[in-house]
């Protein structure tokens, strides 16, 4: 890597977007508690925007470029980026503004746990989605 | 859901394999420490095998059905399963046998952290891959 390679290029160079048809898996983890908040995808553009903004921008397979929290205000401030051994996933440590990552108003999108026979809802209900999204 | 639906069917019914061309994202988290060990994919068959064995079986996009740790002995004992809000990802709490999830011998596959200018290697080196895989 040349010494004058811009940082974003050096970061992107470690990633392998080819296996996921241009996407890598992106996991958001609470920087303080270690709780997994959500998982989504990124393409190269969304990763570069994330680095430039310091807030997480995903690539939604249905909606395209997705600045998380743009509507609700619940943005994710980027604290650190890790990459896995084969470069097809990133682990983002974030500060979750508004304390909820999920559009349902739950803190984490993984609020359903299998108890061996059925799904049980857990996790803190931080906001009422009807108030935030007006639906 | 009828009361006599077999448990595995009821679990699988909450998942949406369609968005990922038959796959969902599967994140393995250490059940005790909360550390993220790795991320891979599952199809319906690998998820059913995981439930039947009590050990994690992924679907590798290059190798197919993949009973994690079959060669190294570093299997992942399943402690719990969570599903995200839109059903296209599962979060698996596991007990990592052998203390290392990564084929490099690192505890976690996410052993490279971006320091703002370059990738820095972190994380515990648990085993020497040359000894375990003979290469």
PDB file of N, CA and C in Angstrom, chain B residues 76-130:
ATOM      1  N   UNK B  76     -19.008 -25.139  17.944  1.00  0.00           N
ATOM      2  CA  UNK B  76     -19.731 -24.102  18.686  1.00  0.00           C
ATOM      3  C   UNK B  76     -21.006 -24.717  19.245  1.00  0.00           C
ATOM      4  N   UNK B  77     -21.060 -24.859  20.575  1.00  0.00           N
ATOM      5  CA  UNK B  77     -22.262 -25.412  21.214  1.00  0.00           C
ATOM      6  C   UNK B  77     -23.311 -24.318  21.303  1.00  0.00           C
ATOM      7  N   UNK B  78     -24.498 -24.632  20.852  1.00  0.00           N
ATOM      8  CA  UNK B  78     -25.560 -23.630  20.767  1.00  0.00           C
ATOM      9  C   UNK B  78     -26.199 -23.395  22.134  1.00  0.00           C
ATOM     10  N   UNK B  79     -26.203 -22.132  22.550  1.00  0.00           N
ATOM     11  CA  UNK B  79     -26.848 -21.779  23.816  1.00  0.00           C
ATOM     12  C   UNK B  79     -28.205 -21.120  23.572  1.00  0.00           C
ATOM     13  N   UNK B  80     -28.291 -20.250  22.580  1.00  0.00           N
ATOM     14  CA  UNK B  80     -29.589 -19.628  22.281  1.00  0.00           C
ATOM     15  C   UNK B  80     -29.603 -19.086  20.865  1.00  0.00           C
ATOM     16  N   UNK B  81     -30.815 -18.869  20.365  1.00  0.00           N
ATOM     17  CA  UNK B  81     -31.020 -18.314  19.027  1.00  0.00           C
ATOM     18  C   UNK B  81     -31.923 -17.093  19.161  1.00  0.00           C
ATOM     19  N   UNK B  82     -31.532 -15.998  18.532  1.00  0.00           N
ATOM     20  CA  UNK B  82     -32.406 -14.828  18.408  1.00  0.00           C
ATOM     21  C   UNK B  82     -32.602 -14.531  16.923  1.00  0.00           C
ATOM     22  N   UNK B  83     -33.693 -13.876  16.597  1.00  0.00           N
ATOM     23  CA  UNK B  83     -33.946 -13.484  15.210  1.00  0.00           C
ATOM     24  C   UNK B  83     -34.199 -11.987  15.182  1.00  0.00           C
ATOM     25  N   UNK B  84     -33.823 -11.339  14.095  1.00  0.00           N
ATOM     26  CA  UNK B  84     -34.024  -9.887  14.046  1.00  0.00           C
ATOM     27  C   UNK B  84     -35.426  -9.540  13.540  1.00  0.00           C
ATOM     28  N   UNK B  85     -35.725  -8.248  13.555  1.00  0.00           N
ATOM     29  CA  UNK B  85     -37.096  -7.780  13.319  1.00  0.00           C
ATOM     30  C   UNK B  85     -37.655  -8.213  11.974  1.00  0.00           C
ATOM     31  N   UNK B  86     -36.814  -8.259  10.944  1.00  0.00           N
ATOM     32  CA  UNK B  86     -37.331  -8.632   9.623  1.00  0.00           C
ATOM     33  C   UNK B  86     -36.971 -10.060   9.224  1.00  0.00           C
ATOM     34  N   UNK B  87     -36.426 -10.824  10.162  1.00  0.00           N
ATOM     35  CA  UNK B  87     -36.291 -12.273   9.953  1.00  0.00           C
ATOM     36  C   UNK B  87     -35.215 -12.708   8.991  1.00  0.00           C
ATOM     37  N   UNK B  88     -34.288 -11.804   8.645  1.00  0.00           N
ATOM     38  CA  UNK B  88     -33.246 -12.226   7.700  1.00  0.00           C
ATOM     39  C   UNK B  88     -31.877 -12.393   8.342  1.00  0.00           C
ATOM     40  N   UNK B  89     -31.856 -12.450   9.680  1.00  0.00           N
ATOM     41  CA  UNK B  89     -30.589 -12.672  10.387  1.00  0.00           C
ATOM     42  C   UNK B  89     -30.871 -13.348  11.719  1.00  0.00           C
ATOM     43  N   UNK B  90     -29.937 -14.224  12.119  1.00  0.00           N
ATOM     44  CA  UNK B  90     -30.016 -14.842  13.439  1.00  0.00           C
ATOM     45  C   UNK B  90     -28.750 -14.512  14.223  1.00  0.00           C
ATOM     46  N   UNK B  91     -28.960 -14.375  15.525  1.00  0.00           N
ATOM     47  CA  UNK B  91     -27.847 -14.131  16.453  1.00  0.00           C
ATOM     48  C   UNK B  91     -27.769 -15.362  17.340  1.00  0.00           C
ATOM     49  N   UNK B  92     -26.635 -16.068  17.243  1.00  0.00           N
ATOM     50  CA  UNK B  92     -26.450 -17.319  17.969  1.00  0.00           C
ATOM     51  C   UNK B  92     -25.536 -17.073  19.153  1.00  0.00           C
ATOM     52  N   UNK B  93     -26.013 -17.364  20.345  1.00  0.00           N
ATOM     53  CA  UNK B  93     -25.117 -17.363  21.496  1.00  0.00           C
ATOM     54  C   UNK B  93     -24.520 -18.763  21.570  1.00  0.00           C
ATOM     55  N   UNK B  94     -23.193 -18.825  21.650  1.00  0.00           N
ATOM     56  CA  UNK B  94     -22.514 -20.117  21.596  1.00  0.00           C
ATOM     57  C   UNK B  94     -21.449 -20.226  22.675  1.00  0.00           C
ATOM     58  N   UNK B  95     -21.151 -21.493  22.985  1.00  0.00           N
ATOM     59  CA  UNK B  95     -19.950 -21.790  23.764  1.00  0.00           C
ATOM     60  C   UNK B  95     -18.905 -22.263  22.762  1.00  0.00           C
ATOM     61  N   UNK B  96     -17.825 -21.521  22.622  1.00  0.00           N
ATOM     62  CA  UNK B  96     -16.797 -21.851  21.635  1.00  0.00           C
ATOM     63  C   UNK B  96     -15.829 -22.865  22.222  1.00  0.00           C
ATOM     64  N   UNK B  97     -15.942 -24.121  21.768  1.00  0.00           N
ATOM     65  CA  UNK B  97     -15.004 -25.153  22.210  1.00  0.00           C
ATOM     66  C   UNK B  97     -13.627 -24.842  21.627  1.00  0.00           C
ATOM     67  N   UNK B  98     -12.579 -25.041  22.422  1.00  0.00           N
ATOM     68  CA  UNK B  98     -11.229 -24.748  21.949  1.00  0.00           C
ATOM     69  C   UNK B  98     -10.862 -23.286  22.029  1.00  0.00           C
ATOM     70  N   UNK B  99     -11.823 -22.447  22.413  1.00  0.00           N
ATOM     71  CA  UNK B  99     -11.607 -21.021  22.675  1.00  0.00           C
ATOM     72  C   UNK B  99     -11.291 -20.193  21.434  1.00  0.00           C
ATOM     73  N   UNK B 100     -11.220 -20.799  20.238  1.00  0.00           N
ATOM     74  CA  UNK B 100     -10.933 -20.000  19.039  1.00  0.00           C
ATOM     75  C   UNK B 100     -11.949 -20.313  17.958  1.00  0.00           C
ATOM     76  N   UNK B 101     -12.517 -19.264  17.363  1.00  0.00           N
ATOM     77  CA  UNK B 101     -13.477 -19.443  16.285  1.00  0.00           C
ATOM     78  C   UNK B 101     -12.825 -19.350  14.921  1.00  0.00           C
ATOM     79  N   UNK B 102     -11.703 -18.648  14.832  1.00  0.00           N
ATOM     80  CA  UNK B 102     -11.158 -18.301  13.513  1.00  0.00           C
ATOM     81  C   UNK B 102     -10.133 -19.331  13.047  1.00  0.00           C
ATOM     82  N   UNK B 103     -10.132 -19.590  11.732  1.00  0.00           N
ATOM     83  CA  UNK B 103      -9.189 -20.554  11.168  1.00  0.00           C
ATOM     84  C   UNK B 103      -7.746 -20.064  11.271  1.00  0.00           C
ATOM     85  N   UNK B 104      -7.562 -18.764  11.562  1.00  0.00           N
ATOM     86  CA  UNK B 104      -6.206 -18.218  11.754  1.00  0.00           C
ATOM     87  C   UNK B 104      -5.671 -18.532  13.143  1.00  0.00           C
ATOM     88  N   UNK B 105      -6.528 -19.081  14.017  1.00  0.00           N
ATOM     89  CA  UNK B 105      -6.124 -19.361  15.390  1.00  0.00           C
ATOM     90  C   UNK B 105      -6.461 -18.242  16.355  1.00  0.00           C
ATOM     91  N   UNK B 106      -7.003 -17.152  15.809  1.00  0.00           N
ATOM     92  CA  UNK B 106      -7.454 -16.058  16.683  1.00  0.00           C
ATOM     93  C   UNK B 106      -8.796 -16.445  17.310  1.00  0.00           C
ATOM     94  N   UNK B 107      -9.047 -15.871  18.480  1.00  0.00           N
ATOM     95  CA  UNK B 107     -10.307 -16.173  19.148  1.00  0.00           C
ATOM     96  C   UNK B 107     -11.498 -15.729  18.292  1.00  0.00           C
ATOM     97  N   UNK B 108     -11.441 -14.500  17.789  1.00  0.00           N
ATOM     98  CA  UNK B 108     -12.511 -13.960  16.945  1.00  0.00           C
ATOM     99  C   UNK B 108     -11.984 -13.727  15.537  1.00  0.00           C
ATOM    100  N   UNK B 109     -12.866 -13.893  14.541  1.00  0.00           N
ATOM    101  CA  UNK B 109     -12.482 -13.560  13.168  1.00  0.00           C
ATOM    102  C   UNK B 109     -12.286 -12.058  12.980  1.00  0.00           C
ATOM    103  N   UNK B 110     -12.834 -11.245  13.884  1.00  0.00           N
ATOM    104  CA  UNK B 110     -12.737  -9.783  13.742  1.00  0.00           C
ATOM    105  C   UNK B 110     -11.514  -9.264  14.509  1.00  0.00           C
ATOM    106  N   UNK B 111     -10.339  -9.749  14.128  1.00  0.00           N
ATOM    107  CA  UNK B 111      -9.134  -9.409  14.886  1.00  0.00           C
ATOM    108  C   UNK B 111      -8.408  -8.202  14.301  1.00  0.00           C
ATOM    109  N   UNK B 112      -8.916  -7.638  13.217  1.00  0.00           N
ATOM    110  CA  UNK B 112      -8.295  -6.432  12.648  1.00  0.00           C
ATOM    111  C   UNK B 112      -9.188  -5.224  12.911  1.00  0.00           C
ATOM    112  N   UNK B 113      -8.614  -4.231  13.588  1.00  0.00           N
ATOM    113  CA  UNK B 113      -9.342  -3.004  13.901  1.00  0.00           C
ATOM    114  C   UNK B 113      -8.692  -1.845  13.150  1.00  0.00           C
ATOM    115  N   UNK B 114      -9.528  -1.003  12.556  1.00  0.00           N
ATOM    116  CA  UNK B 114      -9.058   0.168  11.819  1.00  0.00           C
ATOM    117  C   UNK B 114      -8.756   1.274  12.816  1.00  0.00           C
ATOM    118  N   UNK B 115      -7.502   1.795  12.790  1.00  0.00           N
ATOM    119  CA  UNK B 115      -7.146   2.821  13.789  1.00  0.00           C
ATOM    120  C   UNK B 115      -7.276   4.239  13.224  1.00  0.00           C
ATOM    121  N   UNK B 116      -7.875   4.356  12.034  1.00  0.00           N
ATOM    122  CA  UNK B 116      -8.064   5.659  11.409  1.00  0.00           C
ATOM    123  C   UNK B 116      -7.126   5.853  10.234  1.00  0.00           C
ATOM    124  N   UNK B 117      -6.065   5.038  10.202  1.00  0.00           N
ATOM    125  CA  UNK B 117      -5.097   5.148   9.105  1.00  0.00           C
ATOM    126  C   UNK B 117      -4.634   3.782   8.594  1.00  0.00           C
ATOM    127  N   UNK B 118      -4.737   2.771   9.449  1.00  0.00           N
ATOM    128  CA  UNK B 118      -4.284   1.430   9.052  1.00  0.00           C
ATOM    129  C   UNK B 118      -4.986   0.373   9.899  1.00  0.00           C
ATOM    130  N   UNK B 119      -4.893  -0.894   9.439  1.00  0.00           N
ATOM    131  CA  UNK B 119      -5.456  -2.009  10.184  1.00  0.00           C
ATOM    132  C   UNK B 119      -4.471  -2.471  11.246  1.00  0.00           C
ATOM    133  N   UNK B 120      -4.944  -2.665  12.444  1.00  0.00           N
ATOM    134  CA  UNK B 120      -4.121  -3.116  13.554  1.00  0.00           C
ATOM    135  C   UNK B 120      -4.630  -4.482  13.999  1.00  0.00           C
ATOM    136  N   UNK B 121      -3.718  -5.445  14.155  1.00  0.00           N
ATOM    137  CA  UNK B 121      -4.131  -6.778  14.624  1.00  0.00           C
ATOM    138  C   UNK B 121      -4.250  -6.796  16.137  1.00  0.00           C
ATOM    139  N   UNK B 122      -5.343  -7.346  16.595  1.00  0.00           N
ATOM    140  CA  UNK B 122      -5.587  -7.464  18.031  1.00  0.00           C
ATOM    141  C   UNK B 122      -6.056  -8.886  18.299  1.00  0.00           C
ATOM    142  N   UNK B 123      -6.428  -9.150  19.529  1.00  0.00           N
ATOM    143  CA  UNK B 123      -7.077 -10.410  19.843  1.00  0.00           C
ATOM    144  C   UNK B 123      -6.073 -11.497  20.159  1.00  0.00           C
ATOM    145  N   UNK B 124      -6.574 -12.447  20.911  1.00  0.00           N
ATOM    146  CA  UNK B 124      -5.717 -13.508  21.424  1.00  0.00           C
ATOM    147  C   UNK B 124      -5.437 -14.559  20.360  1.00  0.00           C
ATOM    148  N   UNK B 125      -4.174 -14.935  20.194  1.00  0.00           N
ATOM    149  CA  UNK B 125      -3.794 -16.045  19.320  1.00  0.00           C
ATOM    150  C   UNK B 125      -3.912 -17.334  20.130  1.00  0.00           C
ATOM    151  N   UNK B 126      -4.949 -18.105  19.884  1.00  0.00           N
ATOM    152  CA  UNK B 126      -5.239 -19.270  20.731  1.00  0.00           C
ATOM    153  C   UNK B 126      -4.476 -20.507  20.273  1.00  0.00           C
ATOM    154  N   UNK B 127      -4.414 -20.697  18.941  1.00  0.00           N
ATOM    155  CA  UNK B 127      -3.682 -21.867  18.445  1.00  0.00           C
ATOM    156  C   UNK B 127      -2.894 -21.494  17.189  1.00  0.00           C
ATOM    157  N   UNK B 128      -1.979 -22.406  16.816  1.00  0.00           N
ATOM    158  CA  UNK B 128      -1.180 -22.240  15.605  1.00  0.00           C
ATOM    159  C   UNK B 128      -1.887 -23.023  14.491  1.00  0.00           C
ATOM    160  N   UNK B 129      -2.375 -22.333  13.463  1.00  0.00           N
ATOM    161  CA  UNK B 129      -3.139 -23.044  12.427  1.00  0.00           C
ATOM    162  C   UNK B 129      -2.325 -24.129  11.731  1.00  0.00           C
ATOM    163  N   UNK B 130      -0.995 -23.975  11.648  1.00  0.00           N
ATOM    164  CA  UNK B 130      -0.170 -25.007  10.996  1.00  0.00           C
ATOM    165  C   UNK B 130      -0.254 -26.329  11.749  1.00  0.00           C
TER     166      UNK B 130
END
